Amino acid sequence: MTAPPPPADPPLAQSPEVTFDDWSEALECSATDCFGRRLATWNPAMGSWEAIRTAGNDAEACLHHADPDQRDAYWGRLVPGAPVDLRRTRLTEETLHKLRECLQNRFGDADFLEAEFTQYANFLGAAFTRNARFSWATFAQGARFGGATFAQDAHFYGAAFVQDVDFVGATFAQDAGFVEANFAKDANFYQAFFAHGAHFNMASFAQDANFIGVTFAQDAYFSGATFREGWVAADLRCATDLSLFRARFDGPVDIRTQARNIDCTMARWEHSVTLRLDGAHEVNLAHRVAGRRAVTRLSLADMVRSAEYPFLVLAPDPFLEPGEALAPEDALDGAQDVESAVRAVVLEDLSGTDTTRMVLTNVDVSRTNFVNALNLDQIRLEGRCRYLRTPRPGWKRRGTWRHTARNIIVAEDTWRRARTPQTSSTPVHDAPANAASIAQPASLAPVYRYLRKALEDGKDDPGAADFYYGEMEMRRLDVTRLRAERWLLTLYWAISGYGLRASRALCALLVVMSVSFALLLLFGIPAKETGTSTVGYISADAAALADAGLKLPDSCTADDPSHPECRVVVTAGESVDPTVPTNALVDRFTAERAGNALEVVSSVSLFNADEQELTGWGKVIAFASRFLGALLLGLAILAVRNRVKR
């Protein structure tokens, strides 16, 4: 036989017209120095509160000061789901237990405004079917709301929890407010569920705060909250915004969170901090479903933190795994490829923040404002951080500034776009409304310098090369610098990309060699003519003629050695004319002269002297060619070295 089903809960004796009167002296307990609400129950038929009176006592007192007959009458009128009005009432553990027993732990509208729980307050498993208000209540000996359900708004504004309190597994179906609540001991919200907004603004946590396994289906606000000496441990799943604006953490912090936006602006951290920005949960968050990867936007602007302790931001690897598909809503705006389109943790702002011992792992810094950050040279960018790239030129992005591909900071992109009107329909970011707030090159050069040093200290010299390029660009474009310095930097940029672009140096080398080749061909290679070294008459002595290595012409006879036909021209070599050729320019382009010129310009080493005889101008051209060639070749090698340096 099957077991019978459990009995159904009794129907709730509650009317939607329940209202609470505004506080007045007419509602106060008649006892001296007691401001508790006079004992009354809700009459649904009349739509009003009815005071509790007995035959022997018609005094209107609160639950704490009521006599036994009045209490019995009050208990007798309570049914499950009935509303209770116990504002400013003193409640003992025995009284609270009797109240829960009469209501079968099912409250309707419950108003405990400024109530005083003098002993342990046990609301374990309580069901608040309507609004519950514990604002400014005092829990002197601890409280337990484990497994409690709040069907509508739950207000704990200014509540004072003198001892430990736990909301383990509690469910808040509507707004939950803990604004200015004071947790003097441990606060435990393990696996609590907040279906709507949760507000802990200005709350104070004196000791440990446990938010492990907590789910926020909407926003979670801890603005101005104070976490003092205790440990803050949290594993939060937040569908939208998590605000830690102006929050203060005096003890160690270990927060793992999945959220759309995380705002730590002006927060204060006095101990070690670990933010694990995990977007790899598949969690149903009430009215919406969080996908595998969350869009986490993190703002750390104007934070105040102790440089003695590390500040770690650990994000998941933002790139796709093999065989994993990317949801359309998870694609970044304007992404150029699938790999860069995957959602990553986006760091929005670091201005005014001390970045000493700050470590960012797998964080997207393409939109990060680094301007005015403190000790930026001590930041660590580890893992697969994503940087902003220069716009890719093309017909689809006409009007964009055209520069070599490199990593840049968003402040430079903003400055350049402010100078050049954009026609692109997909801007990288939103331009600031106030043009005066745009950082100028004089301010951007130190930012690049500090970031370069930070990457070099992390042994990432190839990554630091782009920031060195950015630093030199800002120095070159800074109108406040000397014009001579800017011209020198412009030349350095044009011929080698500040020693970082091997292709540019090789192209410049090719141009130098081409120009040198043409100049040598025209003016450097001297004219060469065959001449005689001696002219004389040859003796008829055949032996003497043979010893000289000469042969008498066949037309000469020994009878008349003075005959012109017996004149022998002895050529000892070629005589060289060291002057510039005077023949027509077109006649100087010969294969022999071209070969000689090519031999000279191919000797790019300053220490490699050729054997060609050159004119005066040719020597100058050859020297300049070798000097510039060696310089440009060295810059090309340096550029390659900067990209492969360990």
Short mmCIF file of C-alpha atoms in Angstrom, two decimals, residues 179-644:
data_model
loop_
_atom_site.label_atom_id
_atom_site.label_comp_id
_atom_site.label_asym_id
_atom_site.label_seq_id
_atom_site.Cartn_x
_atom_site.Cartn_y
_atom_site.Cartn_z
CA VAL A 179 20.75 48.66 4.62
CA GLU A 180 22.76 49.87 7.64
CA ALA A 181 22.34 46.50 9.34
CA ASN A 182 24.93 45.79 12.03
CA PHE A 183 26.38 42.29 12.29
CA ALA A 184 28.46 42.31 15.48
CA LYS A 185 29.49 38.66 15.13
CA ASP A 186 29.56 36.13 12.33
CA ALA A 187 27.03 36.48 9.52
CA ASN A 188 26.24 33.35 7.53
CA PHE A 189 24.30 33.55 4.25
CA TYR A 190 25.41 30.17 2.96
CA GLN A 191 23.37 29.14 -0.13
CA ALA A 192 20.82 31.91 0.32
CA PHE A 193 18.79 32.84 -2.73
CA PHE A 194 17.79 36.40 -3.65
CA ALA A 195 15.30 36.43 -6.53
CA HIS A 196 15.27 40.24 -6.77
CA GLY A 197 17.48 43.08 -5.60
CA ALA A 198 19.56 42.63 -2.46
CA HIS A 199 20.71 45.73 -0.62
CA PHE A 200 23.49 45.62 1.97
CA ASN A 201 24.40 49.28 1.59
CA MET A 202 26.17 50.75 4.63
CA ALA A 203 25.92 47.41 6.44
CA SER A 204 28.60 46.60 9.01
CA PHE A 205 30.17 43.15 9.39
CA ALA A 206 32.41 43.01 12.45
CA GLN A 207 33.63 39.44 12.02
CA ASP A 208 33.41 36.68 9.42
CA ALA A 209 30.97 37.08 6.55
CA ASN A 210 30.03 33.92 4.67
CA PHE A 211 28.37 34.37 1.28
CA ILE A 212 29.40 31.04 -0.20
CA GLY A 213 26.89 29.60 -2.64
CA VAL A 214 24.72 32.72 -2.62
CA THR A 215 22.68 33.46 -5.74
CA PHE A 216 21.46 36.91 -6.75
CA ALA A 217 18.98 36.78 -9.62
CA GLN A 218 19.29 40.54 -10.02
CA ASP A 219 21.44 43.29 -8.55
CA ALA A 220 23.43 42.97 -5.34
CA TYR A 221 24.53 46.16 -3.62
CA PHE A 222 27.18 46.40 -0.91
CA SER A 223 27.82 50.10 -1.40
CA GLY A 224 29.48 51.62 1.65
CA ALA A 225 29.41 48.30 3.51
CA THR A 226 32.15 47.71 6.09
CA PHE A 227 33.82 44.34 6.62
CA ARG A 228 36.10 44.70 9.59
CA GLU A 229 38.50 42.19 11.07
CA GLY A 230 36.86 38.97 9.91
CA TRP A 231 37.38 36.88 6.82
CA VAL A 232 35.12 37.58 3.86
CA ALA A 233 34.40 34.43 1.90
CA ALA A 234 31.97 34.57 -0.99
CA ASP A 235 30.95 32.48 -3.96
CA LEU A 236 28.36 34.70 -5.59
CA ARG A 237 26.31 34.16 -8.69
CA CYS A 238 24.89 37.49 -9.71
CA ALA A 239 22.88 37.88 -12.90
CA THR A 240 23.49 41.61 -13.32
CA ASP A 241 25.38 44.09 -11.12
CA LEU A 242 27.49 43.55 -8.03
CA SER A 243 28.31 46.87 -6.41
CA LEU A 244 31.10 47.25 -3.87
CA PHE A 245 31.17 51.02 -4.28
CA ARG A 246 32.89 52.65 -1.28
CA ALA A 247 32.92 49.33 0.56
CA ARG A 248 35.67 48.78 3.12
CA PHE A 249 37.44 45.49 3.76
CA ASP A 250 39.81 45.45 6.73
CA GLY A 251 40.38 41.69 6.73
CA PRO A 252 41.37 39.16 4.08
CA VAL A 253 38.97 38.76 1.18
CA ASP A 254 38.38 35.79 -1.09
CA ILE A 255 35.48 36.39 -3.44
CA ARG A 256 34.49 34.16 -6.32
CA THR A 257 31.75 35.71 -8.36
CA GLN A 258 29.90 35.51 -11.61
CA ALA A 259 28.34 38.86 -12.48
CA ARG A 260 27.63 41.11 -15.41
CA ASN A 261 29.15 44.21 -13.84
CA ILE A 262 31.31 44.52 -10.75
CA ASP A 263 31.86 48.00 -9.37
CA CYS A 264 34.68 48.37 -6.85
CA THR A 265 35.00 52.12 -7.33
CA MET A 266 36.42 53.90 -4.28
CA ALA A 267 36.46 50.65 -2.30
CA ARG A 268 39.05 50.31 0.46
CA TRP A 269 41.07 47.11 0.90
CA GLU A 270 43.37 46.80 3.90
CA HIS A 271 44.37 43.16 3.55
CA SER A 272 45.02 40.52 0.92
CA VAL A 273 42.37 40.33 -1.78
CA THR A 274 41.52 37.61 -4.27
CA LEU A 275 38.76 38.24 -6.79
CA ARG A 276 37.98 35.08 -8.74
CA LEU A 277 35.80 36.28 -11.58
CA ASP A 278 34.37 32.98 -12.68
CA GLY A 279 32.00 32.92 -15.63
CA ALA A 280 31.79 29.16 -16.10
CA HIS A 281 28.62 28.35 -14.16
CA GLU A 282 25.34 27.10 -15.59
CA VAL A 283 22.92 28.46 -13.02
CA ASN A 284 19.21 29.16 -13.21
CA LEU A 285 18.72 32.60 -11.71
CA ALA A 286 14.94 32.74 -11.22
CA HIS A 287 13.63 34.80 -14.13
CA ARG A 288 16.65 34.46 -16.34
CA VAL A 289 19.34 31.96 -17.15
CA ALA A 290 23.02 32.85 -16.97
CA GLY A 291 24.92 31.32 -19.84
CA ARG A 292 28.20 29.51 -19.61
CA ARG A 293 30.21 32.70 -19.91
CA ALA A 294 29.19 35.87 -18.14
CA VAL A 295 29.98 39.36 -19.33
CA THR A 296 31.90 40.65 -16.35
CA ARG A 297 32.75 44.33 -16.31
CA LEU A 298 35.02 45.26 -13.47
CA SER A 299 35.70 48.79 -12.25
CA LEU A 300 38.53 49.42 -9.78
CA ALA A 301 38.69 53.20 -10.04
CA ASP A 302 39.83 55.29 -7.06
CA MET A 303 40.34 52.29 -4.83
CA VAL A 304 42.33 52.68 -1.63
CA ARG A 305 44.31 49.63 -0.65
CA SER A 306 47.28 48.57 1.40
CA ALA A 307 50.42 48.10 -0.66
CA GLU A 308 51.59 45.52 1.87
CA TYR A 309 49.21 42.84 0.61
CA PRO A 310 48.61 41.49 -2.90
CA PHE A 311 45.47 42.20 -4.87
CA LEU A 312 44.68 39.34 -7.25
CA VAL A 313 42.07 39.36 -9.99
CA LEU A 314 41.78 35.87 -11.42
CA ALA A 315 39.54 35.43 -14.45
CA PRO A 316 38.84 32.26 -16.42
CA ASP A 317 40.56 31.69 -19.73
CA PRO A 318 38.42 33.81 -22.06
CA PHE A 319 39.04 31.77 -25.15
CA LEU A 320 36.97 28.99 -26.63
CA GLU A 321 37.78 25.42 -25.87
CA PRO A 322 38.08 22.85 -28.70
CA GLY A 323 34.64 22.06 -30.07
CA GLU A 324 32.90 24.74 -28.02
CA ALA A 325 30.41 27.02 -29.76
CA LEU A 326 29.89 30.68 -28.90
CA ALA A 327 26.38 31.91 -28.20
CA PRO A 328 25.38 34.97 -30.29
CA GLU A 329 24.67 37.05 -27.20
CA ASP A 330 28.17 36.36 -25.89
CA ALA A 331 29.97 37.95 -28.86
CA LEU A 332 31.83 41.17 -28.21
CA ASP A 333 30.83 44.19 -30.27
CA GLY A 334 33.06 44.66 -33.28
CA ALA A 335 35.02 41.46 -32.71
CA GLN A 336 37.33 40.69 -35.62
CA ASP A 337 37.66 36.96 -35.09
CA VAL A 338 36.09 34.14 -33.16
CA GLU A 339 38.94 33.87 -30.69
CA SER A 340 38.75 37.49 -29.61
CA ALA A 341 34.95 37.41 -29.57
CA VAL A 342 34.73 35.23 -26.51
CA ARG A 343 33.54 36.98 -23.44
CA ALA A 344 36.25 37.93 -21.00
CA VAL A 345 36.38 39.90 -17.79
CA VAL A 346 36.54 43.53 -18.89
CA LEU A 347 38.36 45.90 -16.57
CA GLU A 348 36.78 49.32 -17.00
CA ASP A 349 38.78 51.80 -14.93
CA LEU A 350 41.94 51.97 -12.83
CA SER A 351 42.29 55.73 -12.52
CA GLY A 352 43.24 56.88 -9.04
CA THR A 353 43.98 53.34 -7.88
CA ASP A 354 47.21 52.13 -6.31
CA THR A 355 48.25 49.15 -8.44
CA THR A 356 51.14 48.05 -6.24
CA ARG A 357 51.25 44.24 -6.13
CA MET A 358 48.10 44.03 -8.24
CA VAL A 359 47.91 40.95 -10.47
CA LEU A 360 45.41 40.68 -13.34
CA THR A 361 45.09 37.24 -14.91
CA ASN A 362 43.12 36.61 -18.13
CA VAL A 363 41.57 40.07 -17.89
CA ASP A 364 40.40 42.14 -20.86
CA VAL A 365 42.14 45.52 -20.50
CA SER A 366 41.13 46.79 -23.94
CA ARG A 367 38.80 49.36 -22.35
CA THR A 368 40.73 50.05 -19.19
CA ASN A 369 41.50 53.63 -18.29
CA PHE A 370 45.08 53.52 -16.99
CA VAL A 371 45.47 57.29 -16.82
CA ASN A 372 46.21 58.61 -13.31
CA ALA A 373 46.69 55.10 -11.90
CA LEU A 374 49.29 54.99 -9.11
CA ASN A 375 52.45 52.85 -9.24
CA LEU A 376 51.39 51.47 -12.59
CA ASP A 377 54.87 50.08 -13.17
CA GLN A 378 54.23 47.49 -10.43
CA ILE A 379 51.08 45.97 -11.94
CA ARG A 380 51.27 42.40 -13.27
CA LEU A 381 49.37 41.36 -16.41
CA GLU A 382 49.46 37.60 -16.62
CA GLY A 383 47.72 34.84 -18.50
CA ARG A 384 45.98 35.72 -21.75
CA CYS A 385 45.13 39.35 -21.19
CA ARG A 386 43.35 41.02 -24.10
CA TYR A 387 44.51 44.44 -25.27
CA LEU A 388 42.99 47.00 -27.58
CA ARG A 389 44.42 46.83 -31.10
CA THR A 390 44.85 49.64 -33.57
CA PRO A 391 41.98 49.88 -36.07
CA ARG A 392 42.43 47.91 -39.22
CA PRO A 393 42.37 50.26 -42.23
CA GLY A 394 40.14 49.45 -45.15
CA TRP A 395 37.17 50.64 -47.14
CA LYS A 396 34.79 49.50 -44.39
CA ARG A 397 36.53 51.70 -41.82
CA ARG A 398 37.27 54.84 -43.81
CA GLY A 399 38.32 57.70 -41.60
CA THR A 400 40.06 55.58 -39.01
CA TRP A 401 43.61 56.52 -38.13
CA ARG A 402 46.00 54.21 -39.98
CA HIS A 403 48.89 52.88 -38.00
CA THR A 404 50.86 49.71 -37.77
CA ALA A 405 49.18 46.90 -35.86
CA ARG A 406 50.04 47.01 -32.16
CA ASN A 407 48.54 46.96 -28.68
CA ILE A 408 47.36 50.33 -27.42
CA ILE A 409 45.45 51.74 -24.47
CA VAL A 410 41.97 53.09 -24.87
CA ALA A 411 43.05 56.62 -23.91
CA GLU A 412 45.21 56.87 -27.04
CA ASP A 413 42.37 55.60 -29.19
CA THR A 414 40.06 58.22 -27.67
CA TRP A 415 42.56 61.00 -28.31
CA ARG A 416 43.14 59.99 -31.92
CA ARG A 417 39.43 59.64 -32.66
CA ALA A 418 38.82 63.06 -31.18
CA ARG A 419 41.35 64.48 -33.65
CA THR A 420 39.94 62.64 -36.68
CA PRO A 421 36.16 62.54 -37.31
CA GLN A 422 35.00 58.96 -37.54
CA THR A 423 32.76 57.49 -40.20
CA SER A 424 32.89 53.96 -38.82
CA SER A 425 29.55 52.61 -37.65
CA THR A 426 31.19 50.37 -35.08
CA PRO A 427 33.38 52.47 -32.77
CA VAL A 428 35.64 50.62 -30.39
CA HIS A 429 34.26 52.48 -27.39
CA ASP A 430 32.12 55.43 -26.42
CA ALA A 431 33.84 58.77 -26.75
CA PRO A 432 33.75 60.99 -23.66
CA ALA A 433 31.14 63.69 -23.64
CA ASN A 434 33.59 66.35 -22.47
CA ALA A 435 36.49 66.90 -24.85
CA ALA A 436 38.49 68.58 -22.08
CA SER A 437 38.63 65.25 -20.24
CA ILE A 438 40.56 63.58 -23.06
CA ALA A 439 44.12 62.79 -22.00
CA GLN A 440 46.82 64.36 -24.17
CA PRO A 441 50.08 62.74 -25.39
CA ALA A 442 52.06 64.38 -22.58
CA SER A 443 49.95 62.40 -20.09
CA LEU A 444 49.86 59.19 -22.12
CA ALA A 445 53.62 58.80 -22.58
CA PRO A 446 54.26 58.04 -18.86
CA VAL A 447 51.36 55.55 -18.86
CA TYR A 448 52.96 53.62 -21.69
CA ARG A 449 56.35 53.85 -19.98
CA TYR A 450 55.04 52.35 -16.74
CA LEU A 451 53.15 49.59 -18.52
CA ARG A 452 56.27 48.77 -20.51
CA LYS A 453 58.31 48.49 -17.35
CA ALA A 454 55.64 46.32 -15.73
CA LEU A 455 55.75 43.84 -18.61
CA GLU A 456 59.54 43.89 -18.73
CA ASP A 457 59.68 43.11 -15.01
CA GLY A 458 57.38 40.17 -15.77
CA LYS A 459 59.89 38.97 -18.42
CA ASP A 460 57.46 39.77 -21.23
CA ASP A 461 59.78 41.82 -23.40
CA PRO A 462 57.97 41.13 -26.69
CA GLY A 463 54.72 42.32 -25.12
CA ALA A 464 56.46 45.39 -23.71
CA ALA A 465 57.65 46.35 -27.19
CA ASP A 466 54.21 47.62 -28.20
CA PHE A 467 54.03 49.84 -25.13
CA TYR A 468 57.50 51.20 -25.92
CA TYR A 469 56.21 52.00 -29.40
CA GLY A 470 53.23 53.79 -27.85
CA GLU A 471 55.49 55.77 -25.53
CA MET A 472 57.64 56.95 -28.44
CA GLU A 473 54.54 57.82 -30.47
CA MET A 474 53.20 60.00 -27.70
CA ARG A 475 56.56 61.72 -27.34
CA ARG A 476 56.69 62.34 -31.08
CA LEU A 477 53.16 63.77 -31.17
CA ASP A 478 53.53 65.86 -28.01
CA VAL A 479 53.44 69.47 -29.18
CA THR A 480 54.95 70.66 -25.89
CA ARG A 481 58.32 69.07 -26.69
CA LEU A 482 61.15 70.70 -28.62
CA ARG A 483 60.70 70.68 -32.36
CA ALA A 484 64.18 69.25 -32.92
CA GLU A 485 63.38 66.30 -30.66
CA ARG A 486 60.12 65.69 -32.49
CA TRP A 487 61.87 65.75 -35.87
CA LEU A 488 64.47 63.30 -34.62
CA LEU A 489 61.75 60.98 -33.33
CA THR A 490 59.90 61.32 -36.62
CA LEU A 491 63.00 60.19 -38.49
CA TYR A 492 63.46 57.30 -36.06
CA TRP A 493 59.81 56.33 -36.57
CA ALA A 494 60.01 56.54 -40.36
CA ILE A 495 63.13 54.43 -40.91
CA SER A 496 62.61 51.68 -38.33
CA GLY A 497 59.44 52.14 -36.29
CA TYR A 498 61.51 53.07 -33.23
CA GLY A 499 63.69 50.01 -33.72
CA LEU A 500 60.67 47.70 -33.59
CA ARG A 501 59.68 47.27 -37.24
CA ALA A 502 62.21 45.17 -39.15
CA SER A 503 60.26 45.48 -42.41
CA ARG A 504 60.45 49.26 -42.26
CA ALA A 505 64.21 49.20 -41.65
CA LEU A 506 64.73 46.75 -44.51
CA CYS A 507 62.65 48.91 -46.83
CA ALA A 508 64.70 51.94 -45.82
CA LEU A 509 67.86 49.91 -46.46
CA LEU A 510 66.59 49.02 -49.93
CA VAL A 511 65.89 52.68 -50.65
CA VAL A 512 69.38 53.70 -49.50
CA MET A 513 70.99 51.04 -51.66
CA SER A 514 68.89 52.05 -54.68
CA VAL A 515 69.75 55.72 -54.33
CA SER A 516 73.43 54.95 -53.75
CA PHE A 517 73.47 52.68 -56.79
CA ALA A 518 72.03 55.41 -59.00
CA LEU A 519 74.39 58.11 -57.69
CA LEU A 520 77.45 55.90 -58.07
CA LEU A 521 76.41 55.00 -61.57
CA LEU A 522 76.08 58.65 -62.48
CA PHE A 523 78.85 60.34 -60.55
CA GLY A 524 80.85 57.84 -58.49
CA ILE A 525 82.40 55.45 -61.01
CA PRO A 526 85.26 57.24 -62.85
CA ALA A 527 85.96 57.14 -66.60
CA LYS A 528 88.60 54.52 -67.68
CA GLU A 529 90.84 54.82 -70.89
CA THR A 530 93.61 52.57 -72.28
CA GLY A 531 96.97 54.44 -72.42
CA THR A 532 100.68 53.75 -73.11
CA SER A 533 103.38 53.68 -70.58
CA THR A 534 106.40 53.96 -73.00
CA VAL A 535 107.17 54.38 -76.71
CA GLY A 536 110.53 53.42 -78.28
CA TYR A 537 112.44 51.74 -81.08
CA ILE A 538 113.13 48.07 -80.75
CA SER A 539 116.56 46.66 -81.48
CA ALA A 540 116.83 44.05 -84.18
CA ASP A 541 118.44 41.74 -81.66
CA ALA A 542 115.94 38.90 -81.43
CA ALA A 543 117.33 37.71 -78.09
CA ALA A 544 116.85 41.15 -76.50
CA LEU A 545 113.38 41.29 -77.98
CA ALA A 546 112.48 37.93 -76.47
CA ASP A 547 113.86 38.87 -73.06
CA ALA A 548 111.60 41.92 -73.05
CA GLY A 549 108.63 39.72 -73.83
CA LEU A 550 107.89 41.68 -76.96
CA LYS A 551 107.27 40.61 -80.49
CA LEU A 552 108.32 42.63 -83.48
CA PRO A 553 105.49 43.25 -85.93
CA ASP A 554 105.68 41.22 -89.15
CA SER A 555 105.85 44.35 -91.30
CA CYS A 556 109.05 45.55 -89.62
CA THR A 557 112.47 44.67 -91.04
CA ALA A 558 115.73 44.88 -89.23
CA ASP A 559 117.22 46.94 -92.03
CA ASP A 560 115.28 50.05 -91.07
CA PRO A 561 114.43 49.90 -87.33
CA SER A 562 113.36 53.56 -87.36
CA HIS A 563 110.50 52.86 -89.70
CA PRO A 564 107.14 53.76 -88.13
CA GLU A 565 105.96 50.23 -88.62
CA CYS A 566 108.72 49.11 -86.26
CA ARG A 567 107.51 51.37 -83.46
CA VAL A 568 106.26 49.15 -80.65
CA VAL A 569 103.67 50.49 -78.17
CA VAL A 570 104.12 48.85 -74.79
CA THR A 571 101.00 49.03 -72.55
CA ALA A 572 101.90 48.62 -68.89
CA GLY A 573 98.28 48.99 -67.62
CA GLU A 574 95.16 51.24 -67.61
CA SER A 575 95.31 54.85 -66.65
CA VAL A 576 92.37 55.97 -64.47
CA ASP A 577 90.75 59.37 -64.75
CA PRO A 578 89.78 60.31 -61.13
CA THR A 579 87.38 62.98 -62.26
CA VAL A 580 83.65 62.72 -62.73
CA PRO A 581 82.75 61.45 -66.20
CA THR A 582 81.87 64.22 -68.61
CA ASN A 583 80.12 62.16 -71.22
CA ALA A 584 76.35 62.18 -71.62
CA LEU A 585 74.28 60.74 -68.78
CA VAL A 586 72.72 58.11 -70.97
CA ASP A 587 76.17 56.88 -71.95
CA ARG A 588 77.08 56.23 -68.32
CA PHE A 589 74.50 53.45 -67.96
CA THR A 590 76.65 50.58 -69.08
CA ALA A 591 76.81 47.02 -67.84
CA GLU A 592 80.40 47.41 -66.69
CA ARG A 593 79.69 50.57 -64.68
CA ALA A 594 76.50 49.04 -63.24
CA GLY A 595 78.42 46.00 -62.04
CA ASN A 596 81.00 48.17 -60.35
CA ALA A 597 78.33 50.30 -58.67
CA LEU A 598 76.45 47.21 -57.46
CA GLU A 599 79.64 45.83 -55.97
CA VAL A 600 80.12 49.01 -53.96
CA VAL A 601 76.56 49.38 -52.63
CA SER A 602 76.32 45.71 -51.71
CA SER A 603 79.10 46.25 -49.17
CA VAL A 604 76.85 47.51 -46.39
CA SER A 605 79.40 46.88 -43.67
CA LEU A 606 81.38 49.89 -42.56
CA PHE A 607 84.51 47.76 -42.25
CA ASN A 608 84.27 46.08 -45.63
CA ALA A 609 86.27 48.15 -48.12
CA ASP A 610 85.93 47.35 -51.82
CA GLU A 611 88.72 47.49 -54.39
CA GLN A 612 86.97 49.88 -56.77
CA GLU A 613 88.56 53.17 -57.69
CA LEU A 614 86.02 55.94 -57.14
CA THR A 615 85.80 59.61 -57.77
CA GLY A 616 85.78 62.03 -54.87
CA TRP A 617 81.99 62.12 -54.88
CA GLY A 618 81.95 58.36 -55.26
CA LYS A 619 83.92 57.91 -52.06
CA VAL A 620 81.48 60.13 -50.19
CA ILE A 621 78.51 58.20 -51.59
CA ALA A 622 80.12 54.85 -50.77
CA PHE A 623 80.87 55.90 -47.20
CA ALA A 624 77.34 57.20 -46.68
CA SER A 625 75.90 54.04 -48.19
CA ARG A 626 77.94 51.77 -45.96
CA PHE A 627 77.23 53.81 -42.84
CA LEU A 628 73.48 54.01 -43.41
CA GLY A 629 73.37 50.40 -44.54
CA ALA A 630 75.09 49.15 -41.41
CA LEU A 631 72.79 51.33 -39.27
CA LEU A 632 69.59 50.15 -40.93
CA LEU A 633 70.67 46.54 -40.92
CA GLY A 634 71.43 46.84 -37.23
CA LEU A 635 67.98 48.35 -36.60
CA ALA A 636 66.36 45.47 -38.47
CA ILE A 637 68.24 42.94 -36.37
CA LEU A 638 67.30 44.89 -33.23
CA ALA A 639 63.62 44.82 -34.21
CA VAL A 640 63.71 41.07 -34.67
CA ARG A 641 65.52 40.71 -31.37
CA ASN A 642 62.87 42.73 -29.55
CA ARG A 643 60.18 40.38 -30.82
CA VAL A 644 61.91 37.13 -29.88
#
